[in-house]
Amino acid sequence: MAKIQAIRGTKDILPEELQYWQFIHNKISNLLECANYQEIRTPIFESSDLYDRGIGRDTDIVNKEMYRFHDRSNRDITLRPEGTAGIVRAFIENKMNYHHSLQRLWYSGPMFRYERPQSGRQRQFHQLGIEFLGSLDARADSEVIHLAISIFNNLNLKDLKLDLNSIGKAEDRSIYQAKLQEYLKQYYDDLDPDSQKRLISNPIRILDSKNINTQKILAEAPKISNFLSISSQRHFDAVCNYLKLLDIPYNINDKLVRGLDYYNDTAFEIKTLTSKGQDTVCGGGRYDSLVKQLGGVATPAVGCAIGLERLLLLAKENIELPSKYVDFYIATQGKKANEVGMKIMRFLHQKLFTIEIDVSSSNFGKQIKQANKKRAVACIIIGNQEVEQGTVTIKWMSNQQQEDMSIMQFEHSTSYLKKKILFYKNLKSY
Ligand code: ATP
Ligand code: MG
């Protein structure tokens, strides 16, 4: 029989690895709560229309990367390739602007894209994103960028670079697009095949090409910055000004255009200078027309998404996880003792001690070895003798001291036990 394996491009996150995920998740969520951002969770599958209309049919994501299928009722469904479109749908559907015209939201969860798997690129991957809906002010853009940067700083990530650009409004872009097309047509034969295709469908995306020859041709190409309207130019200047004020270094990259159609004005990416593979850890920008485009009341917005796999690849080496231990390891021998052990287990669990009960029925020597392996602060031993006397033996593992207590006394000693556990934990840095 064929072996059943995880689907190509997906990964199990095993318990040991998950500790790192939880560590960064807690850090980031604390940081975002402090900035008064609220978490939102939307479904991982949506009607395909949402992405056709939201992200745009001429983008790589919609064209080539979507997990799109028909369900049993023949609905056209897509596993979400990104978070923003779903959040905007939820924003409209739940009339979130009704109570608060400003919404500061964040999300985190799996996204799905059919891409060639490699280091830092999977088919199921995770993004954490920030969305600030309801403001046209350049302070909103700067706040989102500041938060993304502060997330990286908080995880001690250095050697990052913020690339910034303004891609103007749709009208500015269509004039620019024509100029760019005109320029690139002269070099059609020298462009890489992907760029040749894009020359008709989405010429601005050619700016993003990694092909060296194409890049050479692009060096002399018209620049979007010369086609910005006055209001876009002002907005961009204001964002730059706030970033300077916040001591956030940035690099203006006039080739930065981003792969989704819904962006306007501010576009940015945060890249690592150290990783060899996939170097973009965060991408974002302003999307003032998306809410209206998806049927809501026109609402400006700005946001970004961080790729968590790529973030972890960088952050892991700086993370020192707190060591794992258990407060009490419960060792028992014999039928009656097993029963007493179960009750002790329930009692300690209710009092929120960290515990583990040994279910091996092996001899005490082996069980105590296990207790050491699990870094137990204490072992509770219950054998025939204890059962007869109605007691338990507590063995403090760091100095091997033992004490006997009647079960009755034990169950009235919570604060004593808490203190002792704390004392021994401090004594030996568990
Ligand atoms: P790339 O150029 O690497 O394909 P993108 O522009 O498609 O990135 P965005 O849509 O902006 O990426 O997504 C934001 C972030 O999500 C990226 O910067 C990256 O860190 C992460 N990301 C995107 N696609 C993947 C993937 N297939 N696997 C892992 N992380 C991803
Ligand atoms: Mg991509």
Short mmCIF file of C-alpha atoms and ligand atoms in Angstrom, two decimals:
data_model
loop_
_atom_site.label_atom_id
_atom_site.label_comp_id
_atom_site.label_asym_id
_atom_site.label_seq_id
_atom_site.Cartn_x
_atom_site.Cartn_y
_atom_site.Cartn_z
CA MET A 1 0.00 0.00 0.00
CA ALA A 2 1.23 3.51 -0.76
CA LYS A 3 2.49 5.41 2.25
CA ILE A 4 0.28 8.27 3.37
CA GLN A 5 2.34 11.40 3.74
CA ALA A 6 1.83 15.11 4.34
CA ILE A 7 0.98 16.95 1.13
CA ARG A 8 3.95 18.52 -0.68
CA GLY A 9 4.54 22.05 0.58
CA THR A 10 2.88 21.46 3.97
CA LYS A 11 4.66 20.85 7.24
CA ASP A 12 3.88 19.41 10.63
CA ILE A 13 4.79 21.72 13.46
CA LEU A 14 5.87 19.31 16.18
CA PRO A 15 5.59 20.16 19.91
CA GLU A 16 9.20 21.22 20.33
CA GLU A 17 9.02 23.57 17.34
CA LEU A 18 5.60 24.81 18.44
CA GLN A 19 7.12 26.29 21.58
CA TYR A 20 8.91 28.79 19.35
CA TRP A 21 5.69 29.57 17.52
CA GLN A 22 3.91 30.20 20.81
CA PHE A 23 6.76 32.30 22.09
CA ILE A 24 6.67 34.69 19.14
CA HIS A 25 2.88 34.62 19.00
CA ASN A 26 2.68 35.75 22.63
CA LYS A 27 5.29 38.43 22.13
CA ILE A 28 3.60 39.84 19.06
CA SER A 29 0.07 39.68 20.42
CA ASN A 30 1.16 41.52 23.58
CA LEU A 31 2.80 44.18 21.48
CA LEU A 32 -0.28 44.62 19.30
CA GLU A 33 -2.67 44.66 22.25
CA CYS A 34 -0.53 47.48 23.69
CA ALA A 35 -1.08 49.42 20.47
CA ASN A 36 -4.84 48.76 20.93
CA TYR A 37 -5.15 46.45 17.94
CA GLN A 38 -7.82 43.78 18.19
CA GLU A 39 -7.52 40.26 16.92
CA ILE A 40 -9.94 39.06 14.25
CA ARG A 41 -10.41 35.54 12.83
CA THR A 42 -12.03 34.91 9.50
CA PRO A 43 -12.67 31.56 7.74
CA ILE A 44 -9.83 29.90 5.87
CA PHE A 45 -12.00 29.41 2.82
CA GLU A 46 -14.04 31.99 1.01
CA SER A 47 -15.97 32.37 -2.18
CA SER A 48 -13.48 32.56 -5.08
CA ASP A 49 -15.18 35.76 -6.24
CA LEU A 50 -13.68 37.56 -3.26
CA TYR A 51 -10.17 36.99 -4.57
CA ASP A 52 -11.03 37.48 -8.25
CA ARG A 53 -12.51 40.86 -7.40
CA GLY A 54 -10.24 41.76 -4.50
CA ILE A 55 -6.74 40.64 -5.46
CA GLY A 56 -7.31 40.92 -9.21
CA ARG A 57 -7.45 38.37 -12.02
CA ASP A 58 -4.14 39.41 -13.58
CA THR A 59 -2.07 38.72 -10.49
CA ASP A 60 0.11 35.65 -9.97
CA ILE A 61 -1.84 34.72 -6.87
CA VAL A 62 -5.20 34.48 -8.61
CA ASN A 63 -3.82 33.18 -11.89
CA LYS A 64 -1.48 30.47 -10.75
CA GLU A 65 -1.36 30.10 -7.00
CA MET A 66 -4.88 29.61 -5.68
CA TYR A 67 -6.21 26.40 -4.21
CA ARG A 68 -9.53 26.69 -5.94
CA PHE A 69 -12.17 23.98 -6.11
CA HIS A 70 -15.88 23.30 -6.32
CA ASP A 71 -17.51 21.91 -3.21
CA ARG A 72 -20.29 19.31 -3.23
CA SER A 73 -22.91 21.98 -3.89
CA ASN A 74 -20.82 23.27 -6.76
CA ARG A 75 -19.80 26.47 -4.99
CA ASP A 76 -16.59 27.99 -6.35
CA ILE A 77 -14.36 28.11 -3.28
CA THR A 78 -10.76 29.12 -2.57
CA LEU A 79 -8.49 28.41 0.39
CA ARG A 80 -7.39 31.89 1.41
CA PRO A 81 -4.08 32.90 -0.19
CA GLU A 82 -3.84 36.03 2.00
CA GLY A 83 -5.72 37.70 4.85
CA THR A 84 -6.73 41.18 3.77
CA ALA A 85 -9.56 40.33 1.36
CA GLY A 86 -11.30 38.14 3.96
CA ILE A 87 -11.00 40.82 6.61
CA VAL A 88 -12.44 43.44 4.30
CA ARG A 89 -15.31 41.07 3.50
CA ALA A 90 -15.92 40.59 7.25
CA PHE A 91 -15.65 44.35 7.84
CA ILE A 92 -18.38 44.99 5.27
CA GLU A 93 -20.61 42.04 6.13
CA ASN A 94 -20.59 42.74 9.87
CA LYS A 95 -20.97 46.50 9.38
CA MET A 96 -17.92 47.01 11.54
CA ASN A 97 -17.66 50.64 10.48
CA TYR A 98 -21.10 51.30 11.97
CA HIS A 99 -19.84 51.54 15.56
CA HIS A 100 -16.27 52.55 15.01
CA SER A 101 -15.15 54.35 11.92
CA LEU A 102 -11.57 53.36 12.73
CA GLN A 103 -10.67 49.70 13.07
CA ARG A 104 -7.25 48.55 14.15
CA LEU A 105 -7.14 44.82 13.56
CA TRP A 106 -4.65 41.98 13.49
CA TYR A 107 -4.87 38.34 12.47
CA SER A 108 -2.72 35.30 12.23
CA GLY A 109 -3.24 31.96 10.58
CA PRO A 110 -2.54 29.62 7.70
CA MET A 111 -2.60 30.78 4.08
CA PHE A 112 -2.49 28.62 0.98
CA ARG A 113 -0.66 29.17 -2.28
CA TYR A 114 0.25 26.68 -4.96
CA GLU A 115 3.93 27.58 -5.35
CA ARG A 116 7.13 25.63 -5.76
CA PRO A 117 8.11 24.63 -2.23
CA GLN A 118 11.59 25.60 -1.03
CA SER A 119 13.14 27.00 2.11
CA GLY A 120 10.86 29.81 3.34
CA ARG A 121 8.23 28.99 0.72
CA GLN A 122 5.44 26.53 1.40
CA ARG A 123 1.99 25.76 0.07
CA GLN A 124 0.46 26.07 3.50
CA PHE A 125 2.26 28.84 5.38
CA HIS A 126 1.38 31.29 8.10
CA GLN A 127 0.99 35.02 8.09
CA LEU A 128 0.46 37.51 10.84
CA GLY A 129 -1.05 40.71 9.58
CA ILE A 130 -2.04 44.16 10.73
CA GLU A 131 -4.87 46.16 9.15
CA PHE A 132 -5.76 49.76 9.97
CA LEU A 133 -9.08 50.65 8.36
CA GLY A 134 -10.74 54.04 8.20
CA SER A 135 -7.95 56.59 7.87
CA LEU A 136 -6.36 58.39 4.95
CA ASP A 137 -3.84 60.05 7.21
CA ALA A 138 -0.15 59.35 6.64
CA ARG A 139 0.12 58.64 10.36
CA ALA A 140 -1.87 55.44 9.75
CA ASP A 141 0.70 54.19 7.20
CA SER A 142 3.52 55.16 9.53
CA GLU A 143 1.88 53.47 12.51
CA VAL A 144 1.55 50.20 10.61
CA ILE A 145 5.18 50.35 9.46
CA HIS A 146 6.29 51.28 12.97
CA LEU A 147 4.43 48.27 14.41
CA ALA A 148 5.94 45.87 11.90
CA ILE A 149 9.42 47.20 12.70
CA SER A 150 8.77 47.06 16.43
CA ILE A 151 7.76 43.39 16.09
CA PHE A 152 11.13 42.62 14.50
CA ASN A 153 13.01 44.74 17.04
CA ASN A 154 11.23 43.02 19.87
CA LEU A 155 12.48 39.68 18.61
CA ASN A 156 16.02 41.08 18.43
CA LEU A 157 16.17 40.86 14.66
CA LYS A 158 18.86 43.01 13.17
CA ASP A 159 20.06 43.44 9.62
CA LEU A 160 16.65 44.26 8.23
CA LYS A 161 15.94 46.73 5.50
CA LEU A 162 12.73 48.66 4.93
CA ASP A 163 12.00 49.32 1.27
CA LEU A 164 9.43 51.98 0.57
CA ASN A 165 7.72 53.30 -2.52
CA SER A 166 4.62 55.10 -3.65
CA ILE A 167 2.73 53.50 -6.49
CA GLY A 168 0.26 56.38 -6.71
CA LYS A 169 -3.43 56.11 -7.49
CA ALA A 170 -4.93 53.88 -10.17
CA GLU A 171 -5.19 56.87 -12.53
CA ASP A 172 -1.51 57.78 -12.05
CA ARG A 173 -0.61 54.19 -12.63
CA SER A 174 -2.51 53.80 -15.86
CA ILE A 175 -0.65 56.74 -17.38
CA TYR A 176 2.62 55.36 -16.07
CA GLN A 177 1.77 51.88 -17.30
CA ALA A 178 1.35 53.13 -20.87
CA LYS A 179 4.71 54.91 -20.72
CA LEU A 180 6.44 51.87 -19.27
CA GLN A 181 4.88 49.61 -21.88
CA GLU A 182 6.01 51.92 -24.64
CA TYR A 183 9.55 51.92 -23.28
CA LEU A 184 9.76 48.17 -22.74
CA LYS A 185 8.33 47.31 -26.16
CA GLN A 186 11.59 48.47 -27.72
CA TYR A 187 13.39 45.74 -25.78
CA TYR A 188 10.75 43.04 -26.16
CA ASP A 189 13.18 40.41 -27.51
CA ASP A 190 15.61 40.90 -24.63
CA LEU A 191 13.02 40.53 -21.87
CA ASP A 192 12.67 37.23 -19.98
CA PRO A 193 9.64 35.14 -21.05
CA ASP A 194 7.59 35.98 -17.93
CA SER A 195 8.10 39.68 -18.49
CA GLN A 196 7.19 39.31 -22.17
CA LYS A 197 3.85 37.88 -21.08
CA ARG A 198 3.35 40.62 -18.52
CA LEU A 199 4.05 43.35 -21.03
CA ILE A 200 0.44 43.03 -22.13
CA SER A 201 -1.37 41.80 -19.03
CA ASN A 202 0.34 43.63 -16.16
CA PRO A 203 3.45 45.59 -17.26
CA ILE A 204 4.05 47.21 -13.88
CA ARG A 205 4.78 43.79 -12.40
CA ILE A 206 7.79 43.57 -14.71
CA LEU A 207 9.52 45.99 -12.32
CA ASP A 208 9.58 43.11 -9.86
CA SER A 209 11.49 40.79 -12.21
CA LYS A 210 14.55 39.10 -10.76
CA ASN A 211 16.00 38.48 -14.24
CA ILE A 212 19.35 40.28 -14.57
CA ASN A 213 18.88 41.26 -18.20
CA THR A 214 15.41 42.58 -17.56
CA GLN A 215 16.73 44.51 -14.58
CA LYS A 216 19.36 46.12 -16.78
CA ILE A 217 16.68 47.24 -19.21
CA LEU A 218 14.61 48.56 -16.30
CA ALA A 219 17.43 50.77 -15.03
CA GLU A 220 16.64 53.34 -17.70
CA ALA A 221 12.86 52.86 -17.64
CA PRO A 222 10.44 55.67 -16.71
CA LYS A 223 9.93 55.89 -12.96
CA ILE A 224 6.56 55.84 -11.20
CA SER A 225 7.70 58.71 -8.96
CA ASN A 226 7.52 61.04 -11.97
CA PHE A 227 3.86 60.20 -12.50
CA LEU A 228 2.45 60.73 -9.02
CA SER A 229 -0.38 63.20 -8.56
CA ILE A 230 0.21 66.08 -6.18
CA SER A 231 -1.88 64.47 -3.44
CA SER A 232 0.00 61.15 -3.75
CA GLN A 233 3.32 62.95 -3.64
CA ARG A 234 2.23 64.85 -0.54
CA HIS A 235 1.06 61.69 1.15
CA PHE A 236 4.34 59.96 0.39
CA ASP A 237 6.36 62.90 1.70
CA ALA A 238 4.31 62.87 4.89
CA VAL A 239 4.89 59.14 5.44
CA CYS A 240 8.64 59.61 4.91
CA ASN A 241 8.61 62.51 7.32
CA TYR A 242 6.90 60.50 10.08
CA LEU A 243 9.32 57.61 9.57
CA LYS A 244 12.24 59.99 10.01
CA LEU A 245 10.59 61.33 13.14
CA LEU A 246 10.28 57.80 14.49
CA ASP A 247 13.93 57.01 13.64
CA ILE A 248 12.92 54.30 11.20
CA PRO A 249 15.51 54.13 8.39
CA TYR A 250 14.07 53.39 4.97
CA ASN A 251 15.25 52.99 1.45
CA ILE A 252 13.16 54.33 -1.40
CA ASN A 253 12.92 51.59 -3.98
CA ASP A 254 11.16 52.79 -7.11
CA LYS A 255 10.93 49.21 -8.44
CA LEU A 256 8.84 48.05 -5.49
CA VAL A 257 5.29 47.45 -6.74
CA ARG A 258 3.87 44.44 -4.78
CA GLY A 259 1.94 41.60 -6.35
CA LEU A 260 -1.66 42.45 -5.54
CA ASP A 261 -3.85 44.82 -7.50
CA TYR A 262 -5.55 46.50 -4.57
CA TYR A 263 -2.67 48.65 -3.40
CA ASN A 264 -2.30 52.38 -3.95
CA ASP A 265 0.19 54.98 -2.75
CA THR A 266 2.34 53.50 0.02
CA ALA A 267 3.95 50.14 -0.70
CA PHE A 268 6.61 48.65 1.51
CA GLU A 269 8.58 45.50 2.20
CA ILE A 270 10.87 44.49 5.00
CA LYS A 271 13.77 42.29 3.94
CA THR A 272 16.50 40.52 5.77
CA LEU A 273 20.04 41.12 4.63
CA THR A 274 21.27 37.83 6.05
CA SER A 275 19.14 35.04 4.60
CA LYS A 276 20.17 33.56 1.31
CA GLY A 277 16.80 32.17 0.25
CA GLN A 278 13.54 34.04 0.51
CA ASP A 279 14.44 37.39 1.98
CA THR A 280 11.13 39.26 2.23
CA VAL A 281 9.65 38.84 5.69
CA CYS A 282 6.92 41.46 5.53
CA GLY A 283 4.96 43.17 2.80
CA GLY A 284 2.26 45.78 2.95
CA GLY A 285 0.73 48.95 1.72
CA ARG A 286 -2.30 51.16 1.43
CA TYR A 287 -5.53 49.91 -0.16
CA ASP A 288 -8.04 52.75 -0.26
CA SER A 289 -10.36 51.32 -2.90
CA LEU A 290 -10.68 47.69 -1.79
CA VAL A 291 -13.62 48.15 0.60
CA LYS A 292 -15.68 49.90 -2.04
CA GLN A 293 -14.58 47.47 -4.72
CA LEU A 294 -15.95 44.63 -2.60
CA GLY A 295 -19.30 46.36 -2.12
CA GLY A 296 -18.78 48.37 1.09
CA VAL A 297 -18.88 52.06 1.85
CA ALA A 298 -15.62 53.57 0.59
CA THR A 299 -13.11 53.21 3.47
CA PRO A 300 -9.40 53.91 3.18
CA ALA A 301 -7.04 51.38 4.77
CA VAL A 302 -3.44 50.33 5.17
CA GLY A 303 -1.91 47.07 6.34
CA CYS A 304 0.85 44.52 6.11
CA ALA A 305 1.54 40.82 6.52
CA ILE A 306 4.53 39.07 8.05
CA GLY A 307 5.49 35.57 6.89
CA LEU A 308 5.83 33.63 10.12
CA GLU A 309 7.92 30.74 8.75
CA ARG A 310 10.47 33.23 7.45
CA LEU A 311 10.31 35.24 10.67
CA LEU A 312 10.95 32.11 12.73
CA LEU A 313 13.86 31.08 10.55
CA LEU A 314 15.50 34.36 11.56
CA ALA A 315 14.29 34.74 15.12
CA LYS A 316 14.80 31.23 16.41
CA GLU A 317 18.45 31.55 17.29
CA ASN A 318 17.72 34.57 19.50
CA ILE A 319 14.98 32.83 21.45
CA GLU A 320 15.78 31.20 24.72
CA LEU A 321 12.83 29.11 25.74
CA PRO A 322 12.07 28.71 29.44
CA SER A 323 12.97 25.16 30.42
CA LYS A 324 10.23 22.63 30.86
CA TYR A 325 9.65 21.03 34.26
CA VAL A 326 6.88 19.45 36.28
CA ASP A 327 6.12 20.36 39.87
CA PHE A 328 5.06 16.88 40.95
CA TYR A 329 5.69 13.51 39.36
CA ILE A 330 3.35 10.91 40.86
CA ALA A 331 4.82 7.42 41.26
CA THR A 332 2.64 4.56 42.47
CA GLN A 333 2.82 0.79 42.86
CA GLY A 334 -0.07 -1.59 43.41
CA LYS A 335 -3.77 -1.45 42.65
CA LYS A 336 -4.81 0.54 45.73
CA ALA A 337 -1.87 2.92 45.36
CA ASN A 338 -2.81 3.53 41.72
CA GLU A 339 -6.26 4.60 42.89
CA VAL A 340 -4.87 6.95 45.53
CA GLY A 341 -2.47 8.31 42.89
CA MET A 342 -5.36 9.16 40.58
CA LYS A 343 -7.07 11.14 43.34
CA ILE A 344 -3.83 12.97 44.18
CA MET A 345 -3.47 13.71 40.46
CA ARG A 346 -6.94 15.27 40.37
CA PHE A 347 -6.27 17.31 43.50
CA LEU A 348 -2.96 18.72 42.25
CA HIS A 349 -4.41 19.43 38.84
CA GLN A 350 -7.29 21.37 40.38
CA LYS A 351 -4.75 23.44 42.30
CA LEU A 352 -2.96 24.12 39.00
CA PHE A 353 0.32 22.45 39.78
CA THR A 354 2.20 21.08 36.79
CA ILE A 355 1.98 17.34 37.19
CA GLU A 356 2.49 14.04 35.51
CA ILE A 357 1.36 10.65 36.74
CA ASP A 358 3.44 7.59 35.94
CA VAL A 359 1.27 4.88 34.40
CA SER A 360 4.03 2.36 33.71
CA SER A 361 3.60 0.17 36.83
CA SER A 362 7.37 -0.33 36.79
CA ASN A 363 9.42 -0.36 40.00
CA PHE A 364 9.94 2.84 41.99
CA GLY A 365 13.57 3.11 40.90
CA LYS A 366 12.56 3.37 37.27
CA GLN A 367 9.69 5.73 38.03
CA ILE A 368 11.98 8.09 39.93
CA LYS A 369 14.43 8.02 37.03
CA GLN A 370 11.56 9.19 34.84
CA ALA A 371 10.79 11.94 37.36
CA ASN A 372 14.35 13.19 36.96
CA LYS A 373 14.10 13.02 33.21
CA LYS A 374 10.95 15.13 33.32
CA ARG A 375 12.77 17.62 35.55
CA ALA A 376 10.32 17.11 38.39
CA VAL A 377 10.76 19.37 41.40
CA ALA A 378 9.23 16.67 43.59
CA CYS A 379 8.09 13.12 43.32
CA ILE A 380 5.04 11.86 45.18
CA ILE A 381 5.50 8.24 46.10
CA ILE A 382 2.60 6.00 47.02
CA GLY A 383 3.30 2.30 47.71
CA ASN A 384 1.80 -0.38 49.97
CA GLN A 385 3.16 1.23 53.10
CA GLU A 386 1.65 4.61 52.28
CA VAL A 387 -1.69 3.00 51.44
CA GLU A 388 -1.78 1.19 54.78
CA GLN A 389 -0.96 4.36 56.70
CA GLY A 390 -3.13 6.66 54.58
CA THR A 391 -0.08 8.82 53.74
CA VAL A 392 1.97 10.01 50.80
CA THR A 393 5.75 10.44 50.61
CA ILE A 394 7.07 13.61 49.00
CA LYS A 395 10.62 13.35 47.71
CA TRP A 396 12.25 16.69 46.87
CA MET A 397 14.41 15.81 43.94
CA SER A 398 17.20 18.36 44.25
CA ASN A 399 18.36 17.28 47.72
CA GLN A 400 16.61 13.89 48.04
CA GLN A 401 14.85 15.02 51.22
CA GLN A 402 11.64 13.15 51.97
CA GLU A 403 8.63 13.97 54.06
CA ASP A 404 5.53 11.99 54.89
CA MET A 405 2.11 13.53 55.13
CA SER A 406 -1.31 12.10 55.76
CA ILE A 407 -3.51 12.44 52.70
CA MET A 408 -5.82 14.66 54.70
CA GLN A 409 -2.94 16.96 55.65
CA PHE A 410 -1.61 16.90 52.09
CA GLU A 411 -4.94 18.09 50.73
CA HIS A 412 -4.90 21.04 53.12
CA SER A 413 -1.36 22.12 52.33
CA THR A 414 -1.74 23.85 48.99
CA SER A 415 -0.03 27.07 50.02
CA TYR A 416 2.76 25.15 51.78
CA LEU A 417 3.30 23.05 48.65
CA LYS A 418 3.29 26.11 46.40
CA LYS A 419 5.90 27.79 48.59
CA LYS A 420 8.11 24.71 48.72
CA ILE A 421 7.94 24.23 44.95
CA LEU A 422 8.93 27.86 44.45
CA PHE A 423 11.76 27.52 46.96
CA TYR A 424 13.24 24.45 45.27
CA LYS A 425 12.77 25.93 41.81
CA ASN A 426 14.75 29.00 42.82
CA LEU A 427 17.38 26.87 44.54
CA LYS A 428 18.19 24.88 41.46
CA SER A 429 17.58 26.85 38.34
CA TYR A 430 15.21 24.40 36.75
P1 ATP B 1 7.22 36.51 -2.42
O1 ATP B 1 7.76 37.58 -3.28
O2 ATP B 1 8.25 35.93 -1.50
O3 ATP B 1 6.47 35.46 -3.18
P2 ATP B 1 4.76 37.82 -1.84
O4 ATP B 1 4.92 39.19 -2.36
O5 ATP B 1 4.02 36.82 -2.65
O6 ATP B 1 6.19 37.22 -1.43
P3 ATP B 1 2.95 38.68 0.20
O7 ATP B 1 1.75 38.29 -0.53
O8 ATP B 1 3.30 40.10 0.34
O9 ATP B 1 4.20 37.86 -0.38
O10 ATP B 1 2.93 38.01 1.65
C1 ATP B 1 3.56 38.61 2.78
C2 ATP B 1 4.62 37.71 3.36
O11 ATP B 1 4.16 36.38 3.49
C3 ATP B 1 5.85 37.57 2.49
O12 ATP B 1 6.71 38.64 2.67
C4 ATP B 1 6.45 36.28 3.01
O13 ATP B 1 7.19 36.52 4.19
C5 ATP B 1 5.23 35.46 3.33
N1 ATP B 1 4.94 34.49 2.26
C6 ATP B 1 4.34 34.72 1.07
N2 ATP B 1 4.22 33.58 0.35
C7 ATP B 1 4.77 32.60 1.13
C8 ATP B 1 4.96 31.20 0.96
N3 ATP B 1 4.53 30.55 -0.11
N4 ATP B 1 5.57 30.50 1.96
C9 ATP B 1 6.00 31.13 3.07
N5 ATP B 1 5.85 32.45 3.28
C10 ATP B 1 5.24 33.19 2.34
MG MG B 2 4.56 35.27 -3.91
#
